Short mmCIF file of N, CA and C in Angstrom, two decimals:
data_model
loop_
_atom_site.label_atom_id
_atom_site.label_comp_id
_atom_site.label_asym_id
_atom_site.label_seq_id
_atom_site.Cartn_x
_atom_site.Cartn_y
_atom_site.Cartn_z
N UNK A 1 181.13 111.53 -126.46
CA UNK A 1 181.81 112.63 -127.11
C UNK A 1 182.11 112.26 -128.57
N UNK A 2 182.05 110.96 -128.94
CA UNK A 2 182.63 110.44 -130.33
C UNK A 2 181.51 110.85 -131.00
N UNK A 3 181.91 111.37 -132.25
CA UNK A 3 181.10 112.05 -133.60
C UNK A 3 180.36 113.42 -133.20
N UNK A 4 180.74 113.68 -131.60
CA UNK A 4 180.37 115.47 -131.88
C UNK A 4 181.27 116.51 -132.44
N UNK A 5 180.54 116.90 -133.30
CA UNK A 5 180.95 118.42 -133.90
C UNK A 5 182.12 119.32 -132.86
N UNK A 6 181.50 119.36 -132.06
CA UNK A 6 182.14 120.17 -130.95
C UNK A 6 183.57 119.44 -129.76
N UNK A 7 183.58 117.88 -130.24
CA UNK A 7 184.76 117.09 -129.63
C UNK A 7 185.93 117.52 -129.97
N UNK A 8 186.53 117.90 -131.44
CA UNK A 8 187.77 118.11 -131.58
C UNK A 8 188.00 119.46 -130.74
N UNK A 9 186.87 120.50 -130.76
CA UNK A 9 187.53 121.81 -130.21
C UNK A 9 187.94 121.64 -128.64
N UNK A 10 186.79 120.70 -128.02
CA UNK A 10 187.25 120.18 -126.92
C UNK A 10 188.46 119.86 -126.46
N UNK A 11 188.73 119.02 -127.07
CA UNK A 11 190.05 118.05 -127.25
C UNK A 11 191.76 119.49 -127.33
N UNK A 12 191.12 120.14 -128.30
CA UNK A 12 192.15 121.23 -128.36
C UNK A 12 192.20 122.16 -127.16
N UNK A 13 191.02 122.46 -126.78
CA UNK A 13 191.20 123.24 -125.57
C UNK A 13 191.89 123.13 -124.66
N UNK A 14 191.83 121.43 -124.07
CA UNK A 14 192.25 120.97 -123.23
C UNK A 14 194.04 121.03 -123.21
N UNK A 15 194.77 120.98 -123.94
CA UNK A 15 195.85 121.24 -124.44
C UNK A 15 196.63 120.05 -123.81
N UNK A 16 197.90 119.77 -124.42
CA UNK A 16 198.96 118.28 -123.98
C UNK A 16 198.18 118.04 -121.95
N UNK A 17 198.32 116.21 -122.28
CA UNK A 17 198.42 115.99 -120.77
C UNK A 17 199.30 115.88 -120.30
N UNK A 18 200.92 116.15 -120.68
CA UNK A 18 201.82 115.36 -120.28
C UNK A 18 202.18 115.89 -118.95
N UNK A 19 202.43 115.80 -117.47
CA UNK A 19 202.89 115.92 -116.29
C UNK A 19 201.85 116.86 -116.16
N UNK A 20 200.26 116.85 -116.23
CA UNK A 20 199.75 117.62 -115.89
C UNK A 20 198.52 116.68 -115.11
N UNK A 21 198.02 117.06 -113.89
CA UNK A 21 197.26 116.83 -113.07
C UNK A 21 195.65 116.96 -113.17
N UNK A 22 195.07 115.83 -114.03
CA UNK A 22 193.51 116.21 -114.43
C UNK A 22 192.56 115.62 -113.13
N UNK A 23 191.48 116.78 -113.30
CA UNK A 23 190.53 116.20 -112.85
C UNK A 23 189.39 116.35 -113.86
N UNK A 24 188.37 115.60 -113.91
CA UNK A 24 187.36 114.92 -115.01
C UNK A 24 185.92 115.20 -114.00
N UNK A 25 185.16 116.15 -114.05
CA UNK A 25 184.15 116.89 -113.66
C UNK A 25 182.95 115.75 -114.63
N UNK A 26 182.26 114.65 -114.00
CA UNK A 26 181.08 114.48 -114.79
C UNK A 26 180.93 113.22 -115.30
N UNK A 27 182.23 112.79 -115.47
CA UNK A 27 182.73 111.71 -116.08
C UNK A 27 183.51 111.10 -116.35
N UNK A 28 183.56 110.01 -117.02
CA UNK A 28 185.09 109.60 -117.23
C UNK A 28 185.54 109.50 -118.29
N UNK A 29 185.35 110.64 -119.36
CA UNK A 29 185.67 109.98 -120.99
C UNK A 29 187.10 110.50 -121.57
N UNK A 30 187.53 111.21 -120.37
CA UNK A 30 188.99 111.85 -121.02
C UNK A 30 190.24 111.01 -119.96
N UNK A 31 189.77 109.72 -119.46
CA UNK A 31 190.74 108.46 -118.62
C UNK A 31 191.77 108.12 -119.42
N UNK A 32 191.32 107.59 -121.07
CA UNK A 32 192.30 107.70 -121.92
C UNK A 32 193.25 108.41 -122.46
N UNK A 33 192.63 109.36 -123.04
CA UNK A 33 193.21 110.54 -123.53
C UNK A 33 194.82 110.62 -122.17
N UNK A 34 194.35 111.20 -120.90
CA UNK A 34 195.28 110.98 -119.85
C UNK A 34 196.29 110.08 -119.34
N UNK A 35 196.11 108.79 -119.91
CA UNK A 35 197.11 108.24 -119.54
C UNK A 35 197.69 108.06 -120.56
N UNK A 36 197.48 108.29 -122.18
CA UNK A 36 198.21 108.21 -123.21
C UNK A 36 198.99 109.00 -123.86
N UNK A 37 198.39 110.47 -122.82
CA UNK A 37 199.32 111.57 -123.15
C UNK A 37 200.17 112.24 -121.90
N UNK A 38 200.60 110.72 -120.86
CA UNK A 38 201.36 111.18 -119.90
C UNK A 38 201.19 111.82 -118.39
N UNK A 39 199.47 112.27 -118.45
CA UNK A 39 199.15 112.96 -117.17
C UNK A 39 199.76 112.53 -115.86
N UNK A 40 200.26 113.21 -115.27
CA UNK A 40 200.97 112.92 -113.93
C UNK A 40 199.75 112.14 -113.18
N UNK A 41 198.69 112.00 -112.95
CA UNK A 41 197.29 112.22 -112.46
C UNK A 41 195.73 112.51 -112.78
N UNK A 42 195.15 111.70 -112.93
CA UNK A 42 193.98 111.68 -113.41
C UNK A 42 192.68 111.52 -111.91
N UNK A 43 191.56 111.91 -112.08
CA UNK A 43 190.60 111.60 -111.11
C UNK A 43 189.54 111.99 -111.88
N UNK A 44 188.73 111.59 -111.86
CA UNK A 44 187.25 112.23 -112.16
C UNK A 44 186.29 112.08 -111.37
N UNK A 45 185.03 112.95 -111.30
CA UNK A 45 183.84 113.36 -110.35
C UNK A 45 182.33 112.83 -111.01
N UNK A 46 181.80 111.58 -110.45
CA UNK A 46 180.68 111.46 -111.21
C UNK A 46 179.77 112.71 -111.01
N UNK A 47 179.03 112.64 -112.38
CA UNK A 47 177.99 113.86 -112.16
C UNK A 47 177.39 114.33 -111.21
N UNK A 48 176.28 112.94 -110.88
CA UNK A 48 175.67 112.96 -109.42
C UNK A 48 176.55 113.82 -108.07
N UNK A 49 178.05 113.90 -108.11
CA UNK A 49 178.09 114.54 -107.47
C UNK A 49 178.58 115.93 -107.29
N UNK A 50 178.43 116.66 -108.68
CA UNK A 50 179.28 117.85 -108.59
C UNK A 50 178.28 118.71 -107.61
N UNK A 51 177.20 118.35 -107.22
CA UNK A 51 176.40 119.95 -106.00
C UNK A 51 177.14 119.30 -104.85
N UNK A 52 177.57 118.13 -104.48
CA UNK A 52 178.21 118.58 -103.21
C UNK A 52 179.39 118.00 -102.79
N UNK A 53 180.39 118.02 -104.07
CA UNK A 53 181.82 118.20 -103.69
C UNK A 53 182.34 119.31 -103.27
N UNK A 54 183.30 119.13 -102.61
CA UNK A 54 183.99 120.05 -101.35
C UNK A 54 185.70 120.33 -101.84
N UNK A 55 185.86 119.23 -102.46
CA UNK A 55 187.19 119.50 -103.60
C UNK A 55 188.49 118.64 -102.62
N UNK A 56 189.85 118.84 -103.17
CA UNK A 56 190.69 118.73 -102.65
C UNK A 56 191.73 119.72 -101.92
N UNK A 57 192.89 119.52 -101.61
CA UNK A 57 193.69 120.00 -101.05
C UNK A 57 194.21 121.65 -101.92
N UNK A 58 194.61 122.80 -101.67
CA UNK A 58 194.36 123.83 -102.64
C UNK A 58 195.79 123.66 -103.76
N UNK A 59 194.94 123.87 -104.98
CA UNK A 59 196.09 123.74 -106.16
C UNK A 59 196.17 122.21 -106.25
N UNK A 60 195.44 121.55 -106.32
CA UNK A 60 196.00 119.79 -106.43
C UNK A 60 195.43 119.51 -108.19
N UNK A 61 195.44 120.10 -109.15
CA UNK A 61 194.99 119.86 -110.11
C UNK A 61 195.41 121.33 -111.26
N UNK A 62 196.03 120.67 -112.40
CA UNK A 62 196.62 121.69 -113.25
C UNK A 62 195.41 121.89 -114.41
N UNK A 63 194.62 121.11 -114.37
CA UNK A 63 193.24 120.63 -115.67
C UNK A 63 192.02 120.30 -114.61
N UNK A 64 191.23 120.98 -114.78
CA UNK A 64 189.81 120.49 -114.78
C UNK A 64 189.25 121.00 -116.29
N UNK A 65 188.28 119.57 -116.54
CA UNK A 65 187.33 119.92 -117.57
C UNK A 65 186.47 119.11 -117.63
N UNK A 66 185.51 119.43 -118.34
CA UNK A 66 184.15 118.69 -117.91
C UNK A 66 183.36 118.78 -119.32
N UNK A 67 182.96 117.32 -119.71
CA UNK A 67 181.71 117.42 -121.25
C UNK A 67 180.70 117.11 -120.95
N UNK A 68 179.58 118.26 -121.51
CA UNK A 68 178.26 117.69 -120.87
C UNK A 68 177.64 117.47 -119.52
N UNK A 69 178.49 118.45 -118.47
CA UNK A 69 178.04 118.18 -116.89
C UNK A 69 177.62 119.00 -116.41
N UNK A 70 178.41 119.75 -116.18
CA UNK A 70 178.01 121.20 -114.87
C UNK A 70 176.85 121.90 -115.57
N UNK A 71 175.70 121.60 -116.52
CA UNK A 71 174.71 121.81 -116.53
C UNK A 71 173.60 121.40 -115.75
N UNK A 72 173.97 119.87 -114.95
CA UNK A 72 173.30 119.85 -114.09
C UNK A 72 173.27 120.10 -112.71
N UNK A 73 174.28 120.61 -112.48
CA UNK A 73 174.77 121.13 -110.86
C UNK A 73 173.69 123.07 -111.04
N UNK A 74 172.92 122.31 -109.65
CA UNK A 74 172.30 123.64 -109.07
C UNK A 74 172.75 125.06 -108.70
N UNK A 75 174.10 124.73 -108.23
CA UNK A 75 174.92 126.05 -107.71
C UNK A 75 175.73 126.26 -108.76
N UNK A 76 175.88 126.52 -110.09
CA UNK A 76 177.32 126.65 -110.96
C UNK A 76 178.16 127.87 -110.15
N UNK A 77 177.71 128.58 -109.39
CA UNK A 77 178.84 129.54 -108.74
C UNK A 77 179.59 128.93 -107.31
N UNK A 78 179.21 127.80 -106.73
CA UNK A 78 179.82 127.04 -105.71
C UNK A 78 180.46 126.04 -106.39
N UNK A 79 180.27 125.49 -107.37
CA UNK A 79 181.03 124.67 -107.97
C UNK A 79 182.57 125.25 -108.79
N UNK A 80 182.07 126.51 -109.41
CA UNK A 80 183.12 127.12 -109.92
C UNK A 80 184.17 127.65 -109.14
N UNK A 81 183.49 128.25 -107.52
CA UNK A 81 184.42 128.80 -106.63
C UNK A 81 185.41 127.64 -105.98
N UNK A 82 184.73 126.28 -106.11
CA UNK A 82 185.17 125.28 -105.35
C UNK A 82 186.40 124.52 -106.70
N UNK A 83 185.82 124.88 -107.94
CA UNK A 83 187.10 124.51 -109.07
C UNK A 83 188.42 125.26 -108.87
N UNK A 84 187.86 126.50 -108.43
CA UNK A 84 189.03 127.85 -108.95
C UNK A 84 190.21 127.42 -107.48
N UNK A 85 189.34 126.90 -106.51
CA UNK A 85 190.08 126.66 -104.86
C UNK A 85 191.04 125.52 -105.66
N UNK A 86 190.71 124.55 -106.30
CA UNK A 86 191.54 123.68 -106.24
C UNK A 86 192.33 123.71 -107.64
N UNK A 87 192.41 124.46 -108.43
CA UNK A 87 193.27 124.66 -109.55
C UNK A 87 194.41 125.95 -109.08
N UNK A 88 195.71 125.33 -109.77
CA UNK A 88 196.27 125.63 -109.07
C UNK A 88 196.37 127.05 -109.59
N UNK A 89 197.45 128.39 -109.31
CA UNK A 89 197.26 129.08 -110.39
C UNK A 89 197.47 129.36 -111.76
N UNK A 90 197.02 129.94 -112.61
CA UNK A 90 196.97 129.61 -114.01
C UNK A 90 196.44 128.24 -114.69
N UNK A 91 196.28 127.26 -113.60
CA UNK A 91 195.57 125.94 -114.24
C UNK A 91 194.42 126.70 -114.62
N UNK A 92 194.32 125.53 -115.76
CA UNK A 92 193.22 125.94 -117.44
C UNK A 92 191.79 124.73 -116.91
N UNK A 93 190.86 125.72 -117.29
CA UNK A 93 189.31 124.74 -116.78
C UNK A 93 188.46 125.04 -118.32
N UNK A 94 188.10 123.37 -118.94
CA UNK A 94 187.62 123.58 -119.58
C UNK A 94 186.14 122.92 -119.97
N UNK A 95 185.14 123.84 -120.26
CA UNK A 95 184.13 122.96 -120.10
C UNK A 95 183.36 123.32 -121.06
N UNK A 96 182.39 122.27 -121.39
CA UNK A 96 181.69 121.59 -122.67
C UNK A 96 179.63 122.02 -122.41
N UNK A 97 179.03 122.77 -122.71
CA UNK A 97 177.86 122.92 -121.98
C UNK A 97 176.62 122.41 -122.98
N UNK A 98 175.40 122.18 -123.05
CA UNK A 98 174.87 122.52 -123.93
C UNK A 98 174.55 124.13 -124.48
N UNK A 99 174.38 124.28 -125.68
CA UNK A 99 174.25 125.79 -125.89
C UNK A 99 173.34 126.30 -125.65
N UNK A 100 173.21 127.46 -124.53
CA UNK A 100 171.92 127.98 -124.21
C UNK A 100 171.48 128.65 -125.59
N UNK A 101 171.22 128.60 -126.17
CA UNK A 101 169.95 128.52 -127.23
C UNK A 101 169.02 127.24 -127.66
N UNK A 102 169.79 126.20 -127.46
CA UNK A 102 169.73 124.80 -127.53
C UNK A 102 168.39 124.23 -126.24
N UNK A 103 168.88 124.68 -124.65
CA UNK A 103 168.37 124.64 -124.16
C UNK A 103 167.05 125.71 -123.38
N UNK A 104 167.10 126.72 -124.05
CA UNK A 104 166.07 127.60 -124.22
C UNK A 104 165.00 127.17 -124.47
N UNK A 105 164.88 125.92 -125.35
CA UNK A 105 163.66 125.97 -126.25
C UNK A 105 163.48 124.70 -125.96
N UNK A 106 164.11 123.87 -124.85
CA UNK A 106 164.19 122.21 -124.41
C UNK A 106 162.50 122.42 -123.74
N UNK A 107 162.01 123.44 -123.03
CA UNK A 107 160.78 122.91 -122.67
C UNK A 107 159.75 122.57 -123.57
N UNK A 108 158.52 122.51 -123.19
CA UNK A 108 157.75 122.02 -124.14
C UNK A 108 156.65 123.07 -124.72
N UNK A 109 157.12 124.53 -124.02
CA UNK A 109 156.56 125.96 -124.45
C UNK A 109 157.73 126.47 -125.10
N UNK A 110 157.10 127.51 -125.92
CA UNK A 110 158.03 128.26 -126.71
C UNK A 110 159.70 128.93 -125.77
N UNK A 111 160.19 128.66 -126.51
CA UNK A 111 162.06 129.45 -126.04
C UNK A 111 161.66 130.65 -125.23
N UNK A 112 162.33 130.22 -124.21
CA UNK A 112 162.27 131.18 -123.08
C UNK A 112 163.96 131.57 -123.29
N UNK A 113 164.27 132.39 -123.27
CA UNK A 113 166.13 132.56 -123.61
C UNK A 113 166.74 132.91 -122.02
N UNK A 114 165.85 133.79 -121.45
CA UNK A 114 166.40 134.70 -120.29
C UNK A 114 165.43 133.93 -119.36
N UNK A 115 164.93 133.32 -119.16
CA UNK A 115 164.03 132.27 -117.72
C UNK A 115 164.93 131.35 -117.56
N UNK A 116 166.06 131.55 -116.81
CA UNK A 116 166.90 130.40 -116.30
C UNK A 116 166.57 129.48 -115.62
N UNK A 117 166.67 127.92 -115.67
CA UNK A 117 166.23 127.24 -114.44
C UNK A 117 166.25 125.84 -114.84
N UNK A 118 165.34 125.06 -113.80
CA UNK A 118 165.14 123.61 -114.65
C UNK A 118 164.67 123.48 -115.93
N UNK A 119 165.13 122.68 -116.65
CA UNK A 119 164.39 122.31 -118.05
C UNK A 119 164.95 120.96 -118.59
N UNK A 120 163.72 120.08 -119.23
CA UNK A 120 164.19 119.14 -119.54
C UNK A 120 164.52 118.99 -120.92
N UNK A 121 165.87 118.60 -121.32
CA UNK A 121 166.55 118.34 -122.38
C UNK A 121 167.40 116.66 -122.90
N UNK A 122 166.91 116.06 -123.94
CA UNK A 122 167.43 115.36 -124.15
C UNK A 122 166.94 114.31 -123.48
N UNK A 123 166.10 114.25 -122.44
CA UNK A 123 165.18 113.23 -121.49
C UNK A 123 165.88 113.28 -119.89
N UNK A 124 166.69 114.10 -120.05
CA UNK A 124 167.97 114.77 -118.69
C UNK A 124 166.96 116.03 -118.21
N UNK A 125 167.19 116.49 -116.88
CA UNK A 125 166.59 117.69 -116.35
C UNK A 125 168.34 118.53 -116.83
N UNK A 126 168.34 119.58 -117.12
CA UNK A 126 169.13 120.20 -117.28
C UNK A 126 168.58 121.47 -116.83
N UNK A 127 170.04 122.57 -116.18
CA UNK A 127 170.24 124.09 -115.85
C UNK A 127 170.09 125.02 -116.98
N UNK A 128 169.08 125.63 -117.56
CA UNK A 128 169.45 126.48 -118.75
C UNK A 128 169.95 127.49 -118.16
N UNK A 129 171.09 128.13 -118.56
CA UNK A 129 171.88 128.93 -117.93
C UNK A 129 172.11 130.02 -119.32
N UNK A 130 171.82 131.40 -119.49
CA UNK A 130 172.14 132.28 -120.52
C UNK A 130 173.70 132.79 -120.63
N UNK A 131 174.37 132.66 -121.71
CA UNK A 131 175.26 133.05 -121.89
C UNK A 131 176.47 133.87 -120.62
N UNK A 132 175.57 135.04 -120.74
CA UNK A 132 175.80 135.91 -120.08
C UNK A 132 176.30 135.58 -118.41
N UNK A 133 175.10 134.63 -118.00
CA UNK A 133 175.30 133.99 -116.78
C UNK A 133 176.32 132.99 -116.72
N UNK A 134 176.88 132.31 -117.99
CA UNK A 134 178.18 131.40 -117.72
C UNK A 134 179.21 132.30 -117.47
N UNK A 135 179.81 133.27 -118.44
CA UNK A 135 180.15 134.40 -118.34
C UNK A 135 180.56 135.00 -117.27
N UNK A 136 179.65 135.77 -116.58
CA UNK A 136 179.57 136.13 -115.66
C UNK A 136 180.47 135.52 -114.25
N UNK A 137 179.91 134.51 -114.50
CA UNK A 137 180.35 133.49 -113.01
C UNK A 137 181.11 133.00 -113.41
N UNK A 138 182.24 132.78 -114.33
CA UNK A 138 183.68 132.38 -114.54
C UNK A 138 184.36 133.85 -113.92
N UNK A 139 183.98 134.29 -114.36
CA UNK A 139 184.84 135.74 -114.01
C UNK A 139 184.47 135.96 -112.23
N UNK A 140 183.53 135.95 -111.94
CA UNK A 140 183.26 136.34 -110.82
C UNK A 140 184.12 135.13 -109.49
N UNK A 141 184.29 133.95 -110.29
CA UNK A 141 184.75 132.88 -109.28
C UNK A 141 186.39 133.12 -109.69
N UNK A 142 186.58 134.07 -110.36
CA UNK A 142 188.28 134.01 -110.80
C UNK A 142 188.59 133.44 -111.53
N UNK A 143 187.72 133.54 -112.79
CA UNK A 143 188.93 132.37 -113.87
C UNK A 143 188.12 134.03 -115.18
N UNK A 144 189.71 133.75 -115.94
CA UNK A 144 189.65 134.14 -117.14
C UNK A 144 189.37 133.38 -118.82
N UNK A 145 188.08 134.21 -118.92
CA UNK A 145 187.74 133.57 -120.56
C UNK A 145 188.93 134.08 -121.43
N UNK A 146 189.35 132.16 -121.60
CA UNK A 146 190.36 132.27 -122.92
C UNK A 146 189.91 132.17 -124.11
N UNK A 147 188.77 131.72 -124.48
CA UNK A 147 188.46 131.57 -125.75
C UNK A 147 187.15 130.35 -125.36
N UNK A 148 185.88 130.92 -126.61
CA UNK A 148 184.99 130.14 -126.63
C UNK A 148 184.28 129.45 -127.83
N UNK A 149 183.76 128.74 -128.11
CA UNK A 149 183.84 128.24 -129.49
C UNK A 149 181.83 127.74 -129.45
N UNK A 150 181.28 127.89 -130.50
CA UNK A 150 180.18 127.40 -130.40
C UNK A 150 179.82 126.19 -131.61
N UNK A 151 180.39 125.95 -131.98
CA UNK A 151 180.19 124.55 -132.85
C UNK A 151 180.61 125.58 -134.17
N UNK A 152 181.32 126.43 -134.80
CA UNK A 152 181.13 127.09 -136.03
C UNK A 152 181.78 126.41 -137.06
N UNK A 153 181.06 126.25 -138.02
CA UNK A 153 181.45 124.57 -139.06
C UNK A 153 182.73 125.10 -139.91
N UNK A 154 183.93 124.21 -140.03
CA UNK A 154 184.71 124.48 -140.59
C UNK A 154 184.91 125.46 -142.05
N UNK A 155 185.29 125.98 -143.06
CA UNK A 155 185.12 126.67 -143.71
C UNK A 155 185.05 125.75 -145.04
N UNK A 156 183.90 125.77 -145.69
CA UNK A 156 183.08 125.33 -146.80
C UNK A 156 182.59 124.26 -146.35
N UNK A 157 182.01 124.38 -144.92
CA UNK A 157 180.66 123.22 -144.87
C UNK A 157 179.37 124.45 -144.19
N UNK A 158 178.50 124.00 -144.56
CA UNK A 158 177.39 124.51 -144.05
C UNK A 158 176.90 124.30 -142.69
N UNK A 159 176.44 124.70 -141.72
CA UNK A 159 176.05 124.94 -140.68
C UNK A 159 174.17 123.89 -140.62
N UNK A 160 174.38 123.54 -139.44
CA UNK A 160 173.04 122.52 -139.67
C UNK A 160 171.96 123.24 -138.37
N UNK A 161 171.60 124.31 -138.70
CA UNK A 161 170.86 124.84 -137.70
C UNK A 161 171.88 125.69 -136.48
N UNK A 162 170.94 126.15 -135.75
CA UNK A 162 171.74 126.50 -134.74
C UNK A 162 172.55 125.68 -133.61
N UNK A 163 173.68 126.85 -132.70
CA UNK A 163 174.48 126.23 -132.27
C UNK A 163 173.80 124.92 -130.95
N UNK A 164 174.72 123.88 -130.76
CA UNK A 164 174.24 122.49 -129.97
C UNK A 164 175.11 123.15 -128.70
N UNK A 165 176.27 122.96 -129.01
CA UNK A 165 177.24 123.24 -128.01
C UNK A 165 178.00 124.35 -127.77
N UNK A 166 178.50 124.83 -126.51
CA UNK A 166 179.41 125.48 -126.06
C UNK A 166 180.49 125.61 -125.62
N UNK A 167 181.71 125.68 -126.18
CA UNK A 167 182.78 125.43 -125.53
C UNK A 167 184.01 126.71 -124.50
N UNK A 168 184.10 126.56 -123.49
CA UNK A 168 184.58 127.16 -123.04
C UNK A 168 186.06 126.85 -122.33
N UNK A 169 187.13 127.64 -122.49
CA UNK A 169 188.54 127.63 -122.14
C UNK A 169 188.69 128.97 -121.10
N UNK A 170 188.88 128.45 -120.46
CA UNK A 170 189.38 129.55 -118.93
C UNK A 170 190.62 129.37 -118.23
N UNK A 171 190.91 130.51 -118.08
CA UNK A 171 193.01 130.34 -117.30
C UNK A 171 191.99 130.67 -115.42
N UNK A 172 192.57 130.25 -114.56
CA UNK A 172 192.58 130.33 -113.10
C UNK A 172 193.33 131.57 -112.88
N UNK A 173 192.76 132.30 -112.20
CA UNK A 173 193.49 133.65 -111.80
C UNK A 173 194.01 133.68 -110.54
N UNK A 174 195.06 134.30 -110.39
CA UNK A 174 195.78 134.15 -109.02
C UNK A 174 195.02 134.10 -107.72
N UNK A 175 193.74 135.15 -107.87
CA UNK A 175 193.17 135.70 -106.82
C UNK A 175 191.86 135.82 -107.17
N UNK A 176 190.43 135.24 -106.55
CA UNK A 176 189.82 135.37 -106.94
C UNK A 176 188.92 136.59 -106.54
N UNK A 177 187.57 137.36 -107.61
CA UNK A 177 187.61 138.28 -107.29
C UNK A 177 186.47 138.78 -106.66
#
């Protein structure tokens, strides 16, 4: 995450750890961050296994967020239904994707935007997933888009091509729908 463009918005999304209950979807790079800003609780999920975690006990986690992962999980709508089960309500899920435009064009034929599926990126098989379809399935698993950010360069720097990353902030809804 060190020297991406898209880390500080991360970092903000995620908002104070103090007495708050993380879980770490993918990895382990926010271990620090958590115990230096108080988290009641930390855990994280190696990548390898976000297709077939089953989760914890319901509401056992006030934070999930994830950089760079749940692009490779096959089901993003079993994974999301299985986030939304274990956040408690109003817990905030925040996650880091590559930007489907980014990965549109990862094969080795021209940008496919709307052909969702395997594709290899970065020397990783990655999910290209369209906008629309992240979208979609936050809402559909019960969480509300709080705000999304795509790398947009601070004001008086120039932009270096199109967007890399995606950032997404979601509140847990009482009930899912």
């Amino acid at each position: 995450m060190t020297g991406d463009p898209c880390a500080g918005t991360f970092r903000a999304f995620l908002g104070p750890a103090r007495d708050v209950r993380v879980l770490e979807l993918g990895g382990a790079s926010l271990a620090e961050w958590a115990a230096d800003g108080g988290a009641s609780a930390y855990r994280s999920l190696p990548a390898d296994d976000l297709d077939g975690w089953s989760g914890h006990a319901d509401g056992t986690f006030d934070l999930v967020a994830s950089w760079m992962a749940v692009q490779r999980t096959r089901n993003l709508a079993r994974l999301l239904g299985t986030v939304h089960h274990h956040l408690r309500p109003g817990g905030r899920l925040v996650l880091a994707v590559p930007h489907p435009v980014a990965t549109a064009a990862a094969d080795d034929g021209p940008p496919a935007y709307f052909r969702e599926g395997e594709r290899k990126a970065g020397g990783e098989v990655v999910r290209h997933r369209t906008l629309e379809s992240y979208v979609n399935e936050l809402t559909l698993c019960g969480f509300r888009l709080v705000e999304l950010s795509e790398g947009r360069p601070a004001p008086g720097e120039t932009a270096a091509g199109l967007p890399e990353r995606l950032v997404l902030r979601c509140r847990r809804a009482g009930v899912s729908v």
